[in-house]
GROMACS .gro file of C-alpha atoms in nm:
model
  165
    1MET     CA    1   6.086  16.584  11.388
    2SER     CA    2   6.189  16.251  11.239
    3VAL     CA    3   6.464  16.057  11.075
    4ILE     CA    4   6.411  15.906  10.732
    5ILE     CA    5   6.572  15.562  10.714
    6ASP     CA    6   6.710  15.399  10.403
    7LEU     CA    7   6.715  15.029  10.499
    8LEU     CA    8   6.930  14.800  10.284
    9ILE     CA    9   6.919  14.427  10.359
   10ASP     CA   10   7.206  14.215  10.229
   11SER     CA   11   7.185  13.925  10.472
   12GLN     CA   12   6.988  13.604  10.441
   13ASP     CA   13   6.861  13.338  10.680
   14CYS     CA   14   6.847  13.564  10.988
   15PHE     CA   15   6.568  13.748  11.164
   16ILE     CA   16   6.547  14.111  11.049
   17PRO     CA   17   6.302  14.343  11.225
   18GLU     CA   18   6.044  14.535  11.022
   19LYS     CA   19   6.140  14.880  10.893
   20LYS     CA   20   5.882  15.036  11.129
   21ALA     CA   21   6.080  14.903  11.428
   22PHE     CA   22   6.404  15.054  11.297
   23LYS     CA   23   6.229  15.390  11.259
   24THR     CA   24   6.095  15.374  11.615
   25TRP     CA   25   6.436  15.290  11.760
   26VAL     CA   26   6.628  15.552  11.559
   27ASN     CA   27   6.380  15.827  11.640
   28ALA     CA   28   6.387  15.740  12.010
   29ALA     CA   29   6.767  15.761  12.012
   30ALA     CA   30   6.798  16.068  11.791
   31ASN     CA   31   6.521  16.282  11.946
   32LEU     CA   32   6.612  16.564  11.707
   33SER     CA   33   6.451  16.903  11.648
   34TYR     CA   34   6.511  16.875  11.272
   35ASP     CA   35   6.446  16.625  10.995
   36THR     CA   36   6.738  16.420  10.873
   37GLU     CA   37   6.813  16.077  10.729
   38LEU     CA   38   7.045  15.784  10.775
   39CYS     CA   39   7.118  15.455  10.607
   40ILE     CA   40   7.106  15.122  10.789
   41ARG     CA   41   7.267  14.836  10.600
   42ILE     CA   42   7.214  14.481  10.726
   43VAL     CA   43   7.500  14.255  10.620
   44ASP     CA   44   7.637  13.903  10.659
   45GLU     CA   45   7.954  13.805  10.844
   46LYS     CA   46   8.180  13.824  10.539
   47GLU     CA   47   8.094  14.187  10.461
   48SER     CA   48   8.108  14.285  10.829
   49ALA     CA   49   8.453  14.127  10.864
   50THR     CA   50   8.575  14.307  10.551
   51LEU     CA   51   8.452  14.645  10.680
   52ASN     CA   52   8.582  14.579  11.030
   53TYR     CA   53   8.928  14.503  10.896
   54HIS     CA   54   8.931  14.792  10.647
   55TRP     CA   55   8.820  15.058  10.897
   56ARG     CA   56   8.943  14.921  11.231
   57LYS     CA   57   9.219  14.675  11.136
   58LYS     CA   58   9.037  14.412  11.345
   59THR     CA   59   8.969  14.062  11.219
   60GLY     CA   60   8.627  13.903  11.220
   61ALA     CA   61   8.273  14.027  11.197
   62THR     CA   62   8.137  14.276  11.451
   63ASN     CA   63   7.780  14.354  11.551
   64VAL     CA   64   7.754  14.721  11.449
   65LEU     CA   65   7.970  14.982  11.278
   66SER     CA   66   7.878  15.351  11.258
   67PHE     CA   67   7.996  15.592  10.991
   68PRO     CA   68   7.899  15.953  11.075
   69ALA     CA   69   7.844  16.189  10.784
   70LEU     CA   70   8.130  16.433  10.739
   71LEU     CA   71   7.961  16.744  10.605
   72PRO     CA   72   8.122  17.084  10.542
   73GLU     CA   73   8.100  17.338  10.825
   74GLY     CA   74   7.772  17.529  10.818
   75MET     CA   75   7.593  17.278  10.597
   76PRO     CA   76   7.261  17.152  10.740
   77GLN     CA   77   7.275  16.802  10.887
   78VAL     CA   78   7.079  16.644  10.600
   79THR     CA   79   7.218  16.300  10.686
   80LEU     CA   80   7.352  16.154  11.008
   81GLY     CA   81   7.553  15.886  10.830
   82ASP     CA   82   7.544  15.508  10.796
   83ILE     CA   83   7.503  15.217  11.035
   84VAL     CA   84   7.610  14.867  10.933
   85ILE     CA   85   7.467  14.579  11.138
   86CYS     CA   86   7.572  14.217  11.101
   87ALA     CA   87   7.254  14.011  11.141
   88PRO     CA   88   7.426  13.675  11.218
   89VAL     CA   89   7.642  13.835  11.489
   90VAL     CA   90   7.342  14.009  11.649
   91GLU     CA   91   7.150  13.680  11.647
   92ALA     CA   92   7.442  13.485  11.797
   93GLU     CA   93   7.502  13.748  12.067
   94ALA     CA   94   7.137  13.752  12.168
   95LYS     CA   95   7.144  13.373  12.213
   96MET     CA   96   7.478  13.377  12.396
   97GLN     CA   97   7.372  13.663  12.627
   98LEU     CA   98   7.021  13.516  12.679
   99LYS     CA   99   6.859  13.833  12.545
  100GLN     CA  100   6.536  13.871  12.351
  101LEU     CA  101   6.639  13.900  11.984
  102THR     CA  102   6.422  14.206  11.915
  103ALA     CA  103   6.562  14.380  12.223
  104HIS     CA  104   6.919  14.315  12.109
  105TRP     CA  105   6.836  14.451  11.762
  106ALA     CA  106   6.689  14.763  11.925
  107HIS     CA  107   7.004  14.803  12.133
  108MET     CA  108   7.234  14.776  11.830
  109VAL     CA  109   7.030  15.035  11.637
  110ILE     CA  110   7.019  15.274  11.933
  111HIS     CA  111   7.391  15.223  11.998
  112GLY     CA  112   7.478  15.290  11.634
  113THR     CA  113   7.253  15.597  11.622
  114LEU     CA  114   7.412  15.743  11.934
  115HIS     CA  115   7.754  15.699  11.772
  116LEU     CA  116   7.629  15.900  11.474
  117LEU     CA  117   7.526  16.173  11.718
  118GLY     CA  118   7.876  16.189  11.869
  119TYR     CA  119   7.857  15.950  12.164
  120ASP     CA  120   8.148  15.715  12.217
  121HIS     CA  121   8.282  15.465  12.470
  122ILE     CA  122   8.657  15.503  12.430
  123ASN     CA  123   8.716  15.607  12.791
  124GLU     CA  124   8.529  15.511  13.107
  125ASP     CA  125   8.344  15.844  13.150
  126ASP     CA  126   8.224  15.845  12.789
  127ALA     CA  127   8.123  15.478  12.816
  128LEU     CA  128   7.918  15.549  13.128
  129GLU     CA  129   7.745  15.844  12.957
  130MET     CA  130   7.666  15.639  12.646
  131GLU     CA  131   7.550  15.331  12.839
  132THR     CA  132   7.326  15.549  13.057
  133ALA     CA  133   7.167  15.706  12.748
  134GLU     CA  134   7.121  15.361  12.588
  135THR     CA  135   6.961  15.221  12.903
  136GLN     CA  136   6.723  15.517  12.937
  137ILE     CA  137   6.614  15.489  12.573
  138MET     CA  138   6.573  15.111  12.589
  139CYS     CA  139   6.367  15.132  12.910
  140ALA     CA  140   6.150  15.414  12.765
  141LEU     CA  141   6.075  15.178  12.475
  142GLY     CA  142   5.973  14.900  12.716
  143PHE     CA  143   6.290  14.692  12.694
  144ASP     CA  144   6.513  14.581  12.982
  145ASP     CA  145   6.845  14.743  13.064
  146PRO     CA  146   7.070  14.600  12.789
  147TYR     CA  147   7.367  14.579  13.027
  148LYS     CA  148   7.207  14.417  13.332
  149ASN     CA  149   7.286  14.057  13.232
  150ASN     CA  150   7.604  14.113  13.035
  151LEU     CA  151   7.845  13.876  13.206
  152ALA     CA  152   8.100  13.883  12.925
  153SER     CA  153   8.271  14.206  13.025
  154ASN     CA  154   8.347  14.449  13.299
  155ASN     CA  155   8.207  14.800  13.348
  156SER     CA  156   8.303  14.956  13.013
  157THR     CA  157   8.278  14.883  12.641
  158LYS     CA  158   8.026  14.607  12.689
  159ILE     CA  159   7.952  14.550  12.325
  160ASN     CA  160   8.185  14.513  12.032
  161THR     CA  161   8.104  14.825  11.834
  162THR     CA  162   8.280  15.121  11.690
  163HIS     CA  163   8.226  15.474  11.576
  164ILE     CA  164   8.429  15.547  11.265
  165LEU     CA  165   8.526  15.901  11.176
   0.00000   0.00000   0.00000
């Protein structure tokens, strides 16, 4: 089955992958037995910072925020929710971490999608499970392990993301 993606771009002057790439990455992460949809909104630093403060009480822009759909019990999962990605932050991180820009975009989309599916990295066990899933998906798509060169952190919560309920 597949995921229908509503892609909204509200960021300028940054590289944004083609919609086809987003679809490939989301479907690889979701691997669902039913059709569903999600919205991916690409934003600038100002909007990311506003959302990050409103939902997490943290200052500054962040790379990706996930907003799972809260549907009534028993209702079909017609939508997974929303992912908000800050293009300038993703671009800056890729440069700082010496990662291929497209690979970092793929990682952010996969990471956000896994959050919509219930994965999290709040504790060490959950972080290991999520990072393992991300690495397997990235490698299956032909990308390197997204965590192999991450020198900026220790063994858990390697990227600045959140799953908002």
